[in-house]
XYZ file of C-alpha atoms in Angstrom:
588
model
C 27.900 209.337 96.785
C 29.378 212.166 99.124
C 29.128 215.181 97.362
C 28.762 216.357 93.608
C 30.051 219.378 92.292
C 29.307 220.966 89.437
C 29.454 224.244 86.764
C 26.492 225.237 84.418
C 25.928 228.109 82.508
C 28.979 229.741 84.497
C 27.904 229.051 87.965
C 29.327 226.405 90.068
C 27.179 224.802 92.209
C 27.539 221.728 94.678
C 25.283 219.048 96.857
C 25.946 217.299 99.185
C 24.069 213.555 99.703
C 23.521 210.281 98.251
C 22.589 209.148 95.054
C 18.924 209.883 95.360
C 19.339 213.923 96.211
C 21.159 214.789 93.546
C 18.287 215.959 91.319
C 19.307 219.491 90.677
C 22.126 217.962 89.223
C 20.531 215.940 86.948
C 17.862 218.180 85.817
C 21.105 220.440 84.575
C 22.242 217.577 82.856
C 19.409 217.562 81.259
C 19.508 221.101 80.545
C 22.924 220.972 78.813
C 23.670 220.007 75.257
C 27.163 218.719 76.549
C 28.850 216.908 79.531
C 32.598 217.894 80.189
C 33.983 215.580 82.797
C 37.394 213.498 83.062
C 37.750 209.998 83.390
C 33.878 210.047 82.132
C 33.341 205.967 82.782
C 33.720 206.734 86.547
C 31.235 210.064 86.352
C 28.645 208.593 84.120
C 28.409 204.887 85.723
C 27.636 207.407 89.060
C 25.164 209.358 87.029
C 23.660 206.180 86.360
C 22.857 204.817 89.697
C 21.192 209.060 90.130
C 19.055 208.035 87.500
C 20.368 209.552 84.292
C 19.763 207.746 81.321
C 22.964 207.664 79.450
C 21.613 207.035 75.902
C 20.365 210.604 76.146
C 23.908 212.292 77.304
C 26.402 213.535 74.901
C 30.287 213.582 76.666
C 33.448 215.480 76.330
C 35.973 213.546 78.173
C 38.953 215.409 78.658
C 40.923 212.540 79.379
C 39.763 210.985 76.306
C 40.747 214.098 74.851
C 44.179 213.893 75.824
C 44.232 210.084 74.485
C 43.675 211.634 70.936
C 46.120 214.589 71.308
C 48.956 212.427 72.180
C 47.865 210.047 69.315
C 50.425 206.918 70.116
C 52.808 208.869 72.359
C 52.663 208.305 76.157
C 55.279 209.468 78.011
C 53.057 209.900 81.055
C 49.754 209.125 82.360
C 46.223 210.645 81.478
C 45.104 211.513 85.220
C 43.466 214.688 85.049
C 46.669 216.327 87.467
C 48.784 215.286 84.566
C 47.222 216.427 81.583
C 47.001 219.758 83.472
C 50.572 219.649 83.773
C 51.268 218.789 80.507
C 49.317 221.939 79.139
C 50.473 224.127 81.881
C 47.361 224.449 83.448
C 46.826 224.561 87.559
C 46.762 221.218 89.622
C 44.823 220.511 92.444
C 47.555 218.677 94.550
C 46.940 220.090 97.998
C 45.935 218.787 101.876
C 42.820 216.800 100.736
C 44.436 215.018 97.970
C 47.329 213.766 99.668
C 44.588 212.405 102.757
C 42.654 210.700 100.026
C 45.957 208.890 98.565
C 46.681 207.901 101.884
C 43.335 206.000 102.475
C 41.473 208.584 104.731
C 37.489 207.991 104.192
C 36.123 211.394 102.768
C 33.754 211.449 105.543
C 35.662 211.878 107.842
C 37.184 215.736 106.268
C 35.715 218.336 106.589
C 33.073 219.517 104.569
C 34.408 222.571 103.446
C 37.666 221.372 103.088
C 36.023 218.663 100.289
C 33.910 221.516 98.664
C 36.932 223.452 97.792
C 38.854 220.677 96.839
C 35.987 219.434 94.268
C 35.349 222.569 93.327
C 38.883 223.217 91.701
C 38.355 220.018 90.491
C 35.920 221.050 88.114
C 37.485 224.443 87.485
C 40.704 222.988 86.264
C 39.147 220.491 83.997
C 36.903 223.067 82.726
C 39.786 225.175 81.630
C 41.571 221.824 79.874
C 38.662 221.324 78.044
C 39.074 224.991 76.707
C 42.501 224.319 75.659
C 42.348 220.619 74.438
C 39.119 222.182 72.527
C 41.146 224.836 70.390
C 43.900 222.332 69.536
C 41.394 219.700 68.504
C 39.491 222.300 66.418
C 42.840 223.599 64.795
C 43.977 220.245 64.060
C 40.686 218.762 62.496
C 40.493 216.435 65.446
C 36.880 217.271 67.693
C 35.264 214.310 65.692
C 37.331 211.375 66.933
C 36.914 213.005 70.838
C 32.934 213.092 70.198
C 33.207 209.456 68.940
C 35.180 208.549 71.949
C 32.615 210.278 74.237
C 30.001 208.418 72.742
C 31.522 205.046 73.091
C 32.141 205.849 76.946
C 28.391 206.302 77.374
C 27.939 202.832 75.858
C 30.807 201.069 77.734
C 29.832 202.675 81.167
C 26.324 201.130 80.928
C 28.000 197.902 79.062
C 29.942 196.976 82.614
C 26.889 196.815 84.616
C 25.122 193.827 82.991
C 27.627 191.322 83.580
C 28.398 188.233 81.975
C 26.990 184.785 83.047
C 28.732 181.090 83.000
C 27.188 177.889 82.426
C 27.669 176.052 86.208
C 27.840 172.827 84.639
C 30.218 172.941 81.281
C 32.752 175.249 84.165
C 32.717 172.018 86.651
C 33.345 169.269 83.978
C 36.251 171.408 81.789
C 37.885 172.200 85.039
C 37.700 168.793 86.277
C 38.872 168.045 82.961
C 41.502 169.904 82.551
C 43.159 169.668 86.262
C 42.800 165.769 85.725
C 45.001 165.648 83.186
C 47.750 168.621 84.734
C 47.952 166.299 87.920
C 48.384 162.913 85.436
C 51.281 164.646 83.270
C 52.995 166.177 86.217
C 52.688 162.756 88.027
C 54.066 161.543 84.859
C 57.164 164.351 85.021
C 57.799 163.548 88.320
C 58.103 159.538 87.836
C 60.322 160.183 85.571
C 62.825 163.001 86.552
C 62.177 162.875 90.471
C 60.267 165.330 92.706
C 61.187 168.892 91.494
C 60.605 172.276 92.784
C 59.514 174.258 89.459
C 60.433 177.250 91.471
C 63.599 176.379 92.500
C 66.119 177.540 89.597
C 68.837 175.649 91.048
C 66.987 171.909 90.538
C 64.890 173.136 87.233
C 68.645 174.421 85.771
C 70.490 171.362 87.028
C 68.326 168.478 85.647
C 67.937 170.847 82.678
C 71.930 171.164 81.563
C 73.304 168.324 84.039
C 70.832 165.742 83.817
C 69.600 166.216 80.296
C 72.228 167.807 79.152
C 70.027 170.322 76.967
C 72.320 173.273 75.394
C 71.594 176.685 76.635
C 69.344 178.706 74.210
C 71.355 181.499 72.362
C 70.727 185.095 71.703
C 71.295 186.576 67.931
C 74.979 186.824 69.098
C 75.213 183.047 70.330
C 75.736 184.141 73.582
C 73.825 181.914 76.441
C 70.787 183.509 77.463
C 70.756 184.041 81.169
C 69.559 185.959 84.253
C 70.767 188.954 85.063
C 72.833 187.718 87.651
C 74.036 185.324 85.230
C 72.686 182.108 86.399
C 71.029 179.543 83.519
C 67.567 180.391 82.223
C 65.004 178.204 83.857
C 61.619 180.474 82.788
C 58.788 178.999 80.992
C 59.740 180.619 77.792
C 63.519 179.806 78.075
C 62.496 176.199 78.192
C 60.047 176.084 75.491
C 63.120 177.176 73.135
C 64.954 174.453 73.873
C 66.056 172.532 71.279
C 65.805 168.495 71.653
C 68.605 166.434 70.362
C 67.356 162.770 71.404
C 64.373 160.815 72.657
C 64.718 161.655 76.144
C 64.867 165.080 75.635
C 62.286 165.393 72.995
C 59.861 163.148 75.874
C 60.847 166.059 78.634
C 59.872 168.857 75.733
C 56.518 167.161 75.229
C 55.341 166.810 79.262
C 56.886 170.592 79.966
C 54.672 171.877 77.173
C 51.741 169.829 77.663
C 52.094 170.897 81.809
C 52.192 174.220 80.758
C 49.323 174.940 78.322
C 47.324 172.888 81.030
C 48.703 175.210 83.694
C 48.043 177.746 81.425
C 44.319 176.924 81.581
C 44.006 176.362 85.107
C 45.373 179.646 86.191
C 44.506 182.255 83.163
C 40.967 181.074 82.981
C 39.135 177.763 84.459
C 40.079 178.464 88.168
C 38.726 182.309 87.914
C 35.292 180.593 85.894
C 35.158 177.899 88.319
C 35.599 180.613 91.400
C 32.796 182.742 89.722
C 30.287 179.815 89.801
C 31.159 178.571 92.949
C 30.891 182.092 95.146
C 29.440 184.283 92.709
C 26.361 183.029 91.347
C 27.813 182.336 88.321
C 28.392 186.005 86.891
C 31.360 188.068 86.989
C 31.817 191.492 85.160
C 34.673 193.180 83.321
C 35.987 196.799 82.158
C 36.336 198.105 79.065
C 38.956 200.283 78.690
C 39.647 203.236 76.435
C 42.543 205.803 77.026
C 45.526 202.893 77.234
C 46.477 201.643 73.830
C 49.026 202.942 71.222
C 45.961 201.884 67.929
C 43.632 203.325 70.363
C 41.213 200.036 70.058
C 39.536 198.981 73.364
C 41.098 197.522 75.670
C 39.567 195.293 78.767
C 40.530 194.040 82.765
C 38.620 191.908 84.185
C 37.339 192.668 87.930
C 39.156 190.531 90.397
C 37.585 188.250 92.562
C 38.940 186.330 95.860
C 39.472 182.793 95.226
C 39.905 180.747 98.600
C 43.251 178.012 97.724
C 41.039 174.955 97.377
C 40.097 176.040 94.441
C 43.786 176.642 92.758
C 45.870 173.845 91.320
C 49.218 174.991 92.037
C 48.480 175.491 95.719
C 51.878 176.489 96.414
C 51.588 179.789 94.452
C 48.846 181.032 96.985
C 49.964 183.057 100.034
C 47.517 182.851 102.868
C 43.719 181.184 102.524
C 42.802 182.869 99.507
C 44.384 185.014 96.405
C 42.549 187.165 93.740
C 42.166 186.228 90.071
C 40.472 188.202 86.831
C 40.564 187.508 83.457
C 40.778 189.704 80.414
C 37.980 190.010 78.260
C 40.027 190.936 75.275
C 41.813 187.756 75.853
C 39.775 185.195 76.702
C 40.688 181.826 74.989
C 38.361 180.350 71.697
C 37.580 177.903 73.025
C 35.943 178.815 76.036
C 33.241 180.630 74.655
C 30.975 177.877 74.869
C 31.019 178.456 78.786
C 29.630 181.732 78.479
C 25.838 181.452 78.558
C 23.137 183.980 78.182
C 21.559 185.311 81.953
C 17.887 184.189 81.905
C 16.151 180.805 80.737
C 14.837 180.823 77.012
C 17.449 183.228 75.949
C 20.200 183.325 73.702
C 22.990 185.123 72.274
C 24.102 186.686 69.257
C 27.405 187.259 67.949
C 28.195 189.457 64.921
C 31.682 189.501 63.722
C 32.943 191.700 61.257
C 34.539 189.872 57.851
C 38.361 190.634 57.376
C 37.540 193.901 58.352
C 41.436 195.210 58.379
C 42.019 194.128 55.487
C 39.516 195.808 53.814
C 40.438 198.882 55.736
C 43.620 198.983 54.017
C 42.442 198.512 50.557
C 39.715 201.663 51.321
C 43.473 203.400 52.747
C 44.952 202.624 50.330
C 42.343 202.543 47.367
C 43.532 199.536 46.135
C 41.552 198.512 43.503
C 42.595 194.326 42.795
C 41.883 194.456 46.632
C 38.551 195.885 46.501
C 36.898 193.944 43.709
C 38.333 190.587 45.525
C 36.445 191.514 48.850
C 33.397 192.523 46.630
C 33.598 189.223 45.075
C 33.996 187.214 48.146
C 38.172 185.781 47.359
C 39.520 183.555 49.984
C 42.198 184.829 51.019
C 43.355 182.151 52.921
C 42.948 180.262 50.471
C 45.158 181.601 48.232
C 47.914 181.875 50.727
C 47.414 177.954 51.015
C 48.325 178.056 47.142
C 50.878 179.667 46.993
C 52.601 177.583 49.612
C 51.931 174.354 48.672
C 53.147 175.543 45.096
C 56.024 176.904 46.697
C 56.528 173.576 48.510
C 59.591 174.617 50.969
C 58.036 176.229 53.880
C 57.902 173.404 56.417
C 54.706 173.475 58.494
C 53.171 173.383 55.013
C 55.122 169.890 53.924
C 52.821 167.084 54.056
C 49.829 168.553 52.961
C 48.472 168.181 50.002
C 44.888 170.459 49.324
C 44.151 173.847 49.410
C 41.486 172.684 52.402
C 44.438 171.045 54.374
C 46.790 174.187 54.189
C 43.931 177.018 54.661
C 43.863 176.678 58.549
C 47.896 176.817 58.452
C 48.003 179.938 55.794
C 46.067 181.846 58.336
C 49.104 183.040 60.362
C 51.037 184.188 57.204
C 48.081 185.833 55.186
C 47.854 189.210 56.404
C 51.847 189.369 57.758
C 52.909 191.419 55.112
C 49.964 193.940 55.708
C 51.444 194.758 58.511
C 55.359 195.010 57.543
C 56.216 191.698 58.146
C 59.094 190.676 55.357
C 59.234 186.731 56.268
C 61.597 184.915 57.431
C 62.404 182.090 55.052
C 62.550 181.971 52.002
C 59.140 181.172 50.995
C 57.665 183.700 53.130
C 59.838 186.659 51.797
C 58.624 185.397 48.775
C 55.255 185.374 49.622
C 55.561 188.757 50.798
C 56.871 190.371 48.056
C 53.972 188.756 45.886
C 51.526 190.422 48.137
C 53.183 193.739 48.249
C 53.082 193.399 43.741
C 49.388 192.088 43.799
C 47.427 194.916 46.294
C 50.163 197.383 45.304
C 47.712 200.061 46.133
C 47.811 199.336 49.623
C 51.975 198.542 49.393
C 52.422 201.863 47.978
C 49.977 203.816 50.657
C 51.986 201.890 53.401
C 55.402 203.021 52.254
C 54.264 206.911 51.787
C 53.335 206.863 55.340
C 56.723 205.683 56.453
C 58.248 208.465 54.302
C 55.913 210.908 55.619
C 56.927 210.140 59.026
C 60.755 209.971 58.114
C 60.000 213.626 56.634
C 57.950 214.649 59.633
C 57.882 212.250 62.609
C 54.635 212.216 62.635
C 51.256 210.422 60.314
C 48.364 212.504 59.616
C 45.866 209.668 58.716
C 42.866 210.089 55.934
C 40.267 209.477 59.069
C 42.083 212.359 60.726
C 43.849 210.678 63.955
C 47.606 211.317 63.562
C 50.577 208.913 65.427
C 53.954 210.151 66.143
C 57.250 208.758 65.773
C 60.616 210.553 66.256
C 62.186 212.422 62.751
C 64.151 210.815 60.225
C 64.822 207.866 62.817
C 66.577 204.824 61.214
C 67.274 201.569 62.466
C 70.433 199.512 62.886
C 69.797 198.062 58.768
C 69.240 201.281 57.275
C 65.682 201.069 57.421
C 62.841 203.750 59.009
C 62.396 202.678 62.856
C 58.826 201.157 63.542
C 57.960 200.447 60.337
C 55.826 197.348 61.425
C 53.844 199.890 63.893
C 53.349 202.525 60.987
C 52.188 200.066 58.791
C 49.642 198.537 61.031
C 48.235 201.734 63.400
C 46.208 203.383 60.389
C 44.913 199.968 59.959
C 44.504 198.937 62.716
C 43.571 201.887 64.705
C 40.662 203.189 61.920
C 39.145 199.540 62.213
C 38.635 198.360 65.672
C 39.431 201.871 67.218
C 37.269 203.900 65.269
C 34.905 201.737 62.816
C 33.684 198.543 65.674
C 33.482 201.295 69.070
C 31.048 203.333 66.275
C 28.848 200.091 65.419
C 29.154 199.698 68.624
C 27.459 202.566 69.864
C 24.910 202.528 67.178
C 23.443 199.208 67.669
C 23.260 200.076 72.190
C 21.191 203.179 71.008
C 19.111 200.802 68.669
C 18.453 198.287 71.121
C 16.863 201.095 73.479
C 13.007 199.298 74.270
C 14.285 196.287 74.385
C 15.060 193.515 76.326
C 18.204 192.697 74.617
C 21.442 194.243 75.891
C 25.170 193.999 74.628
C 27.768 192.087 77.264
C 30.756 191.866 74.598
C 32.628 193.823 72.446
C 36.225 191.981 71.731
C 37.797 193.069 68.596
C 35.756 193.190 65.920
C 32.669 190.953 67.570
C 29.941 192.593 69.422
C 27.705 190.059 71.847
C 24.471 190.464 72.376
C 21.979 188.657 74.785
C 18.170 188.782 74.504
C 14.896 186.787 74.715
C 14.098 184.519 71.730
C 11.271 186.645 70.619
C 13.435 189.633 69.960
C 15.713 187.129 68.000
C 15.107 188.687 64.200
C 15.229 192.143 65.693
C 18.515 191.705 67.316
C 19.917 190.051 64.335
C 18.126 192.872 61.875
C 19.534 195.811 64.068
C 23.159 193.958 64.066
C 23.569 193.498 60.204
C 22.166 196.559 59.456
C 24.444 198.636 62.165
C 27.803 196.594 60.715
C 27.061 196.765 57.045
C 24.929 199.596 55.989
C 24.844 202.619 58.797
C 29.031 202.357 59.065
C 29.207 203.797 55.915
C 26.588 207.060 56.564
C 28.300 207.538 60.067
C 31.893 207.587 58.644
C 30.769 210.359 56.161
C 28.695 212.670 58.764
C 31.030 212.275 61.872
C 34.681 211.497 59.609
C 33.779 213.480 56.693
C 35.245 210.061 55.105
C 33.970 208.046 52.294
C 34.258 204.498 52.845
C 33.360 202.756 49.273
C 35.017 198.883 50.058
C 32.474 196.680 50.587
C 31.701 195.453 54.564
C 30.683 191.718 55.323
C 29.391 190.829 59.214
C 29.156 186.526 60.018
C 26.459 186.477 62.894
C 25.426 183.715 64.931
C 22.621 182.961 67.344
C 22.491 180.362 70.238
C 21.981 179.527 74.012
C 25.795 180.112 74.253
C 28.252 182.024 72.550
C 29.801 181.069 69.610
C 26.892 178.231 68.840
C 24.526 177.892 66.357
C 24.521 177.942 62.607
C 26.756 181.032 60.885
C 25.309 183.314 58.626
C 27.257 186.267 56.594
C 25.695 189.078 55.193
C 27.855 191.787 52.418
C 27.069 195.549 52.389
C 25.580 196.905 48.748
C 25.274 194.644 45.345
């Protein structure tokens, strides 16, 4: 650290020095029932390495703020110059902001050049907070900002544990896995000839020439191509192909079975494999708030050089070495065995909330059938499975003959309708329509949003977070624009953006004296490593943060009552995602 300024009780101060003189700051901190600051992660992880302990520090983050004014709108960014400009506050764009953008080390400006500079800094984002304040207060919207300053003391000291990888399951899945890439594109190239996969013109003419494959169609039947009109050769062009004969269903199979190993390789196993092999084994992400429409979390991961012996497509490197990260967010299934916890003889525990949207929208939309199924444990799924074996026409169901066959498959149409979809065949318009009739309570919520926004343009949501979306807008069949995205950001938006980041700060505060410390949040799953004694603890402060506090912290911060009942699955091994489940349901 260069230089902190700061404001307190009306008087700006400033100090300049390192991490370790910045005590005056901190003891004002202290001092202070509230800290204003924008872009808060950056300030607080900062803070941190002073010595504050975060736990203890309540946050307005103006940026955050912003976030929840705009509700789903973003037209442009959240930087604290344009938020200003937005509100028609003053901007600091002057001398030493353009040298910093340009890469010149603070040290070498002058001091009281930087002093100025940071000094309207904190002016100017004191006087958004004063504006963003009344139009929070005056809109019944303060509460979600003090939840979202909450949640960004948790994630800042979240980032700085890290996440470790098992050395050993890395090596033998990403031996695994490039074994069989090189065998299938040995196997490709045996059989079609040695082919540039970058070069359109070869991909496109053994494609159309060779296999004589018909170009894929938009809704109009018209070819889709580039835009300088040349024949698709992309990765998702050619998995629409349609095969006509055995030679081209053979090509179909390799491409796709090349590119979901590919796929592996390059979105995760090469970035794991790089972590083990120059970083100890540990790599850390970022948690993101302030980019999404639902306003969930969202993550990055932190790039890391990896040197081109370590990448299987070595033609895709430029120079010795290239950077890779991986998304938290999206980090496949079925590598969550490789994650292990950081120190010998412990573990980690996994809580996941139960079908938690879903019973979000029956509490939306008070929908009773909906209610007294979660209470009394329905499967949904399997009921979907019913209804489509019944139904008997919907292909990927054909061939299957018990509920217990069809229950993995009914998973991707269960929930559609929740969320506007109308189905495609006939089975599944069928199906939706006899979900819209059976939780009609939620059906008929959904549809007086979309005529509140049709009336409006915007949705004022029973939590208190409104979205916008422009007045009286129709689409091209008659129907009110974005209907699948007003339909699913109440949802959506109250359960992983307001109801898991709140759990989520409850159970970091809880684990304060502890060993045990949180590495993942990613959707509705919070991770948690610790030793094996503090096992029952861990597990005790989990189930009782995700099924029993929820409720009291949605009525004091929300003023919302929340009466559907809450179920958590939690798990406990030396990896995640191991060991024996265990679900747990909020009151009798």
């Amino acid at each position: 650290m260069l230089l902190a300024c700061w404001q307190f009780n009306g008087k700006s101060k400033s100090k300049f020095g390192g991490e370790n003189e910045q005590q005056e700051l901190l003891d004002d901190i202290e001092k202070a029932d509230y800290l204003v600051v924008h872009n808060g992660k950056f300030e607080l992880q900062w803070l941190k390495r002073c010595g504050t302990d975060l736990r203890a520090v309540r946050v307005f983050d103006t940026m955050l703020a912003e976030w929840v004014l705009l509700g789903n709108e973003r037209s442009t960014g959240l930087s604290l110059q344009e938020s200003c400009k937005r509100r028609g506050l003053p901007t600091k764009e002057d001398l030493v902001s353009k040298l910093i953008k340009q890469g010149v080390n603070p040290e070498n400006i002058p001091k009281r050049w930087l002093k100025d500079y940071c000094g309207i800094d904190v002016d100017i984002t004191k006087q958004l907070f004063l504006s963003q304040r009344e139009e929070l207060e005056r809109t019944n919207r303060l509460h979600l900002v003090y939840q979202r300053g909450l949640v960004c003391a948790c994630l800042s000291d979240v980032e700085y544990i890290g996440i470790s990888l098992d050395k050993a399951r890395v090596e033998d899945e990403y031996n695994k896995v490039l074994s069989e890439y090189v065998e299938t594109q040995e196997a490709l190239e045996k059989e079609y000839g040695q082919i540039n996969w970058r070069s359109r013109k070869q991909v496109a003419e053994l494609l159309y020439d060779s296999l004589q494959f018909r170009e894929v169609t938009d809704r109009r039947g018209n070819p889709v191509r580039t835009d300088k009109g040349d024949r698709a050769t992309d990765k998702a062009t050619i998995s629409a192909l349609v095969p006509t004969n055995q030679k081209q269903r053979e090509f179909v199979q390799h491409f796709k079975a090349l590119a979901s190993l590919n796929a592996k390789l390059t979105k995760s196993l090469e970035f794991f494999k790089g972590v083990c092999d120059l970083y100890e084994s540990r790599f850390y992400g970022i948690f993101n708030q302030g980019t999404t429409a639902t306003h969930r979390l969202s993550s990055s991961g932190r790039k890391i050089k990896l040197p081109k012996s370590i990448l299987s497509d070595k033609e895709s490197s430029q120079g010795k070495e290239t950077e890779k990260g991986i998304q938290l967010q999206n980090m496949p299934r079925e590598y969550k065995h490789l994650v292990v916890a950081s120190y010998p003889e412990w573990e980690l525990t996994e809580c996941d909330a139960s079908t938690l949207e879903f019973s979000v929208a029956a509490d939306l939309g008070k929908d009773s059938v909906a209610k007294q199924e979660i209470s009394d444990g329905v499967d949904i799924h399997a009921n979907t499975a019913k209804f489509f074996l019944e139904d008997g026409t919907q292909p990927e169901f054909r061939g299957l003959s018990t509920i217990k066959e069809a229950r993995q498959v009914s998973k991707g149409h269960s929930f559609k309708p929740l969320f506007g979809g109308r189905g495609i065949t006939k089975a599944e318009q069928a199906y939706c329509k006899y979900f819209q009739n059976k939780y009609k309570g939620i059906y008929d919520t959904q549809t007086e949003w979309t005529h509140q926004v049709y009336r409006s343009g915007e949705l004022i949501t029973p939590y208190g977070m409104r979205f916008y979306w422009p007045k009286g807008r129709l689409d091209q069949r008659g129907n009110i624009a974005n209907l699948t995205n007003i339909y699913d950001y109440p949802v959506q938006g109250f359960a992983t953006g307001e109801i898991i980041p709140l759990i989520l700060w409850n159970v970091w505060q809880q684990l304060d004296g502890l060993k045990a410390r949180i590495i993942l949040t990613i959707h509705d799953s919070i991770v948690v490593e610790h030793p094996k004694e503090e096992r029952d603890r861990v597990r005790e402060i989990l189930v009782s943060c995700f099924t029993k506090e929820i409720y009291t912290q949605l009525k004091e911060i929300y003023s919302y009552e929340f009466t559907t009942r809450l179920g958590a699955e939690i798990k406990t091994g030396t990896h995640w995602g191991e060991g024996q489940g265990e679900k747990f349901k909020a009151f009798s």
